[in-house]
Short mmCIF file of C-alpha atoms in Angstrom, two decimals:
data_model
loop_
_atom_site.label_atom_id
_atom_site.label_comp_id
_atom_site.label_asym_id
_atom_site.label_seq_id
_atom_site.Cartn_x
_atom_site.Cartn_y
_atom_site.Cartn_z
CA GLU F 8 -0.15 -0.10 0.11
CA ALA F 9 1.04 3.61 -0.83
CA GLN F 10 1.84 5.12 2.08
CA VAL F 11 3.72 8.09 4.07
CA THR F 12 4.73 6.77 7.73
CA GLN F 13 5.38 9.19 10.27
CA ASN F 14 6.88 8.40 13.77
CA PRO F 15 5.97 8.90 16.40
CA ARG F 16 2.16 10.15 16.28
CA TYR F 17 2.27 11.60 19.41
CA LEU F 18 5.27 13.29 21.75
CA ILE F 19 5.25 15.14 25.00
CA THR F 20 8.70 16.57 25.57
CA VAL F 21 10.38 19.50 27.59
CA THR F 22 12.05 22.62 26.06
CA GLY F 23 15.55 22.13 24.80
CA LYS F 24 15.34 18.30 24.67
CA LYS F 25 16.30 17.02 20.88
CA LEU F 26 14.16 15.16 19.43
CA THR F 27 13.63 13.88 15.76
CA VAL F 28 10.46 12.71 13.67
CA THR F 29 10.85 10.45 11.33
CA CYS F 30 8.99 10.28 7.87
CA SER F 31 9.46 7.65 5.38
CA GLN F 32 7.26 6.99 2.07
CA ASN F 33 7.26 3.85 -0.28
CA MET F 34 6.36 5.32 -3.77
CA ASN F 35 9.75 5.96 -4.87
CA HIS F 36 9.00 10.01 -4.97
CA GLU F 37 11.32 12.23 -5.47
CA TYR F 38 9.76 15.57 -3.38
CA MET F 39 8.93 15.28 0.13
CA SER F 40 8.23 18.20 2.55
CA TRP F 41 7.37 19.18 5.91
CA TYR F 42 4.34 21.15 7.42
CA ARG F 43 3.41 22.08 10.58
CA GLN F 44 -0.62 23.04 10.93
CA ASP F 45 -1.74 25.65 13.56
CA PRO F 46 -5.60 26.51 14.46
CA GLY F 47 -6.07 30.06 12.41
CA LEU F 48 -2.71 29.71 10.35
CA GLY F 49 -3.55 26.69 8.43
CA LEU F 50 -0.73 24.57 7.13
CA ARG F 51 2.38 26.19 6.66
CA GLN F 52 5.73 24.68 5.12
CA ILE F 53 8.88 24.37 6.82
CA TYR F 54 11.45 22.73 4.71
CA TYR F 55 11.25 20.61 1.36
CA SER F 56 13.49 18.30 -0.61
CA MET F 57 13.29 18.15 -4.08
CA ASN F 58 15.58 14.91 -4.23
CA VAL F 59 18.40 13.28 -2.09
CA GLU F 60 20.75 15.77 -0.58
CA VAL F 61 18.90 18.52 -1.99
CA THR F 62 16.47 20.44 0.87
CA ASP F 63 15.54 24.09 1.20
CA LYS F 64 13.73 26.46 3.68
CA GLY F 65 10.08 26.91 3.26
CA ASP F 66 7.94 29.47 4.70
CA VAL F 67 9.04 28.84 8.51
CA PRO F 68 12.12 27.24 8.87
CA GLU F 69 13.10 28.54 12.23
CA GLY F 70 13.94 26.17 15.03
CA TYR F 71 13.99 22.91 12.49
CA LYS F 72 16.80 21.30 10.68
CA VAL F 73 16.11 18.22 7.90
CA SER F 74 18.33 15.76 5.71
CA ARG F 75 17.77 13.47 2.87
CA LYS F 76 20.12 11.26 2.85
CA GLU F 77 17.71 8.38 1.20
CA LYS F 78 15.23 8.99 -1.33
CA ARG F 79 12.57 7.11 1.08
CA ASN F 80 13.24 9.02 4.20
CA PHE F 81 13.04 12.80 5.42
CA PRO F 82 13.41 13.38 9.32
CA LEU F 83 12.80 16.49 10.71
CA ILE F 84 14.78 17.41 13.50
CA LEU F 85 14.40 19.98 16.61
CA GLU F 86 17.69 20.83 18.23
CA SER F 87 16.40 22.78 20.93
CA PRO F 88 12.17 22.55 20.90
CA SER F 89 10.72 25.80 22.33
CA PRO F 90 6.86 25.83 23.26
CA ASN F 91 6.15 27.66 20.15
CA GLN F 92 6.54 24.76 18.38
CA THR F 93 4.03 22.86 20.00
CA SER F 94 2.01 21.91 16.66
CA LEU F 95 0.47 19.06 14.47
CA TYR F 96 3.12 18.23 11.87
CA PHE F 97 2.67 16.36 9.00
CA CYS F 98 4.87 15.04 6.10
CA ALA F 99 4.26 15.09 2.31
CA SER F 100 5.59 13.21 -0.60
CA SER F 101 4.80 13.90 -4.30
CA LEU F 102 6.31 12.16 -7.49
CA THR F 103 8.70 15.22 -8.46
CA GLN F 104 7.46 18.58 -7.65
CA GLY F 105 5.70 20.53 -5.11
CA THR F 106 2.81 21.47 -7.34
CA GLN F 107 1.43 17.95 -7.70
CA PRO F 108 -0.66 16.40 -5.59
CA GLN F 109 0.64 15.53 -2.34
CA HIS F 110 0.24 12.38 -0.33
CA PHE F 111 0.12 13.02 3.55
CA GLY F 112 1.10 11.04 6.53
CA ASP F 113 -1.28 10.66 9.22
CA GLY F 114 0.28 13.62 11.37
CA THR F 115 2.40 13.99 14.46
CA ARG F 116 1.15 15.80 17.22
CA LEU F 117 4.07 17.60 19.43
CA SER F 118 3.68 18.92 22.69
CA ILE F 119 6.47 20.59 24.10
CA LEU F 120 6.63 22.15 27.48
CA SER H 15 -0.79 35.53 2.78
CA GLN H 16 -2.58 32.80 2.08
CA GLN H 17 -3.41 32.21 -1.68
CA GLY H 18 -6.59 29.98 -1.34
CA GLU H 19 -9.58 31.14 1.47
CA GLU H 20 -12.62 28.79 2.00
CA ASP H 21 -15.85 30.04 2.46
CA PRO H 22 -17.91 29.06 4.71
CA GLN H 23 -15.62 28.14 7.46
CA ALA H 24 -18.06 25.90 8.67
CA LEU H 25 -20.84 24.03 6.99
CA SER H 26 -23.68 21.42 8.54
CA ILE H 27 -25.98 19.91 6.55
CA GLN H 28 -28.24 16.90 6.84
CA GLU H 29 -27.50 13.38 5.40
CA GLY H 30 -28.37 13.17 1.80
CA GLU H 31 -28.25 17.15 1.20
CA ASN H 32 -25.86 18.44 -1.25
CA ALA H 33 -22.66 20.47 0.44
CA THR H 34 -20.99 23.39 -1.37
CA MET H 35 -17.95 24.82 -0.61
CA ASN H 36 -15.88 27.80 -2.20
CA CYS H 37 -12.85 28.98 -2.39
CA SER H 38 -10.95 32.34 -3.59
CA TYR H 39 -7.69 33.05 -4.14
CA LYS H 40 -5.32 36.03 -5.47
CA THR H 41 -2.81 34.98 -7.92
CA SER H 42 -3.12 33.28 -11.43
CA ILE H 43 -2.59 29.35 -10.78
CA ASN H 44 -1.74 26.56 -13.34
CA ASN H 45 -3.92 24.23 -10.97
CA LEU H 46 -6.01 24.23 -7.79
CA GLN H 47 -6.60 21.08 -6.07
CA TRP H 48 -9.06 19.73 -2.99
CA TYR H 49 -8.04 17.76 -0.27
CA ARG H 50 -10.09 16.15 2.48
CA GLN H 51 -8.83 15.85 6.19
CA ASN H 52 -10.60 13.65 8.70
CA SER H 53 -10.09 14.79 12.34
CA GLY H 54 -6.87 13.74 13.50
CA ARG H 55 -5.64 12.56 10.06
CA GLY H 56 -3.65 13.82 7.54
CA LEU H 57 -4.94 15.11 4.39
CA VAL H 58 -6.02 13.34 1.48
CA HIS H 59 -5.76 14.34 -2.42
CA LEU H 60 -9.51 14.48 -3.67
CA ILE H 61 -9.07 16.20 -7.27
CA LEU H 62 -6.80 18.58 -9.11
CA ILE H 63 -8.40 20.91 -12.01
CA ARG H 64 -6.69 22.79 -14.44
CA SER H 65 -6.58 26.39 -15.17
CA ASN H 66 -7.66 25.22 -18.74
CA GLU H 67 -10.49 23.41 -17.13
CA ARG H 68 -14.14 24.72 -16.35
CA GLU H 69 -15.23 21.49 -14.53
CA LYS H 70 -14.12 18.33 -13.22
CA HIS H 71 -15.86 15.06 -11.51
CA SER H 72 -15.23 12.27 -9.34
CA GLY H 73 -17.89 9.93 -8.39
CA ARG H 74 -20.18 12.41 -5.84
CA LEU H 75 -17.41 15.34 -6.19
CA ARG H 76 -17.70 18.23 -8.72
CA VAL H 77 -15.60 21.07 -8.80
CA THR H 78 -15.65 23.96 -11.22
CA LEU H 79 -12.99 26.85 -11.45
CA ASP H 80 -13.70 30.13 -12.80
CA THR H 81 -10.27 31.58 -13.46
CA SER H 82 -11.63 35.15 -14.56
CA LYS H 83 -13.07 35.28 -10.83
CA LYS H 84 -10.25 33.23 -9.19
CA SER H 85 -12.48 31.09 -7.78
CA SER H 86 -13.49 27.36 -7.34
CA SER H 87 -16.12 25.51 -5.68
CA LEU H 88 -16.48 21.76 -4.80
CA LEU H 89 -20.02 20.09 -4.38
CA ILE H 90 -20.49 17.09 -2.46
CA THR H 91 -23.70 15.47 -3.64
CA ALA H 92 -26.04 13.14 -1.47
CA SER H 93 -23.72 13.96 1.22
CA ARG H 94 -23.03 10.96 3.98
CA ALA H 95 -22.12 11.13 7.62
CA ALA H 96 -18.70 9.80 6.56
CA ASP H 97 -18.12 12.78 4.49
CA THR H 98 -17.37 15.01 8.13
CA ALA H 99 -14.05 16.48 7.54
CA SER H 100 -12.51 19.86 6.76
CA TYR H 101 -11.92 20.72 3.07
CA PHE H 102 -9.13 22.40 1.69
CA CYS H 103 -8.30 24.01 -1.65
CA ALA H 104 -4.67 24.54 -2.31
CA THR H 105 -3.19 26.14 -5.45
CA ASP H 106 0.18 26.59 -7.22
CA GLY H 107 0.14 30.04 -7.71
CA ASN H 108 2.81 30.38 -9.93
CA SER H 109 5.32 29.00 -7.30
CA TYR H 110 7.45 25.85 -6.81
CA LYS H 111 4.64 24.58 -3.60
CA LEU H 112 1.12 24.76 -2.84
CA ILE H 113 -0.26 27.16 -0.66
CA PHE H 114 -3.45 25.94 1.16
CA GLY H 115 -6.33 27.59 2.34
CA SER H 116 -7.79 27.61 5.86
CA GLY H 117 -10.32 24.97 5.34
CA THR H 118 -14.46 24.52 5.14
CA ARG H 119 -15.38 22.39 8.26
CA LEU H 120 -18.31 20.05 7.59
CA LEU H 121 -20.65 18.25 9.00
CA VAL H 122 -22.85 15.61 8.06
CA ARG H 123 -25.41 14.64 10.42
CA PRO H 124 -27.26 11.68 10.40
#
């Protein structure tokens, strides 16, 4: 089954404790991205990747890092999480471009105390 | 600024009725897409309509696009309780990525 898998689905942690949210897709997609979804602010793109070893900032990249060492994986790293990063995070992928239909993971709800 | 804005923000209808949601956008586009998000889940792509198309159907979904008015509508016919979800339009806006609207929350009452 074609899917985008995120882990963990839920995480409560404390300020400053480094965390990684993993994202993996099994569709051989070149394009992958991370979004955060906040009430009243909609979906905002954090980072995106056009292919292996090619990443770039989205609209709200501050406080986040990403890497794309393999085509299928695109982890999101919060090196020193802060409470304003409490949000619902989605990983998405598409065949080659960010304007094509996106396949989304089921989300990761992060709470940073 | 957001490219797409949905209207209404929330909609409550009876099962079997039709649901219509509207999306307005600001800049020219190559395509417009609609997505559904069930509570606590990821977005699911429903339909894509290109800028040179005026109408598109997929099952009980009908999407129209009026590029002169920079607007689109999503019609769900014969709604079911399972259609309860948030619906988002997304546009490319001559950009490298999609820009999502804030969504319409649809409640279908049994």
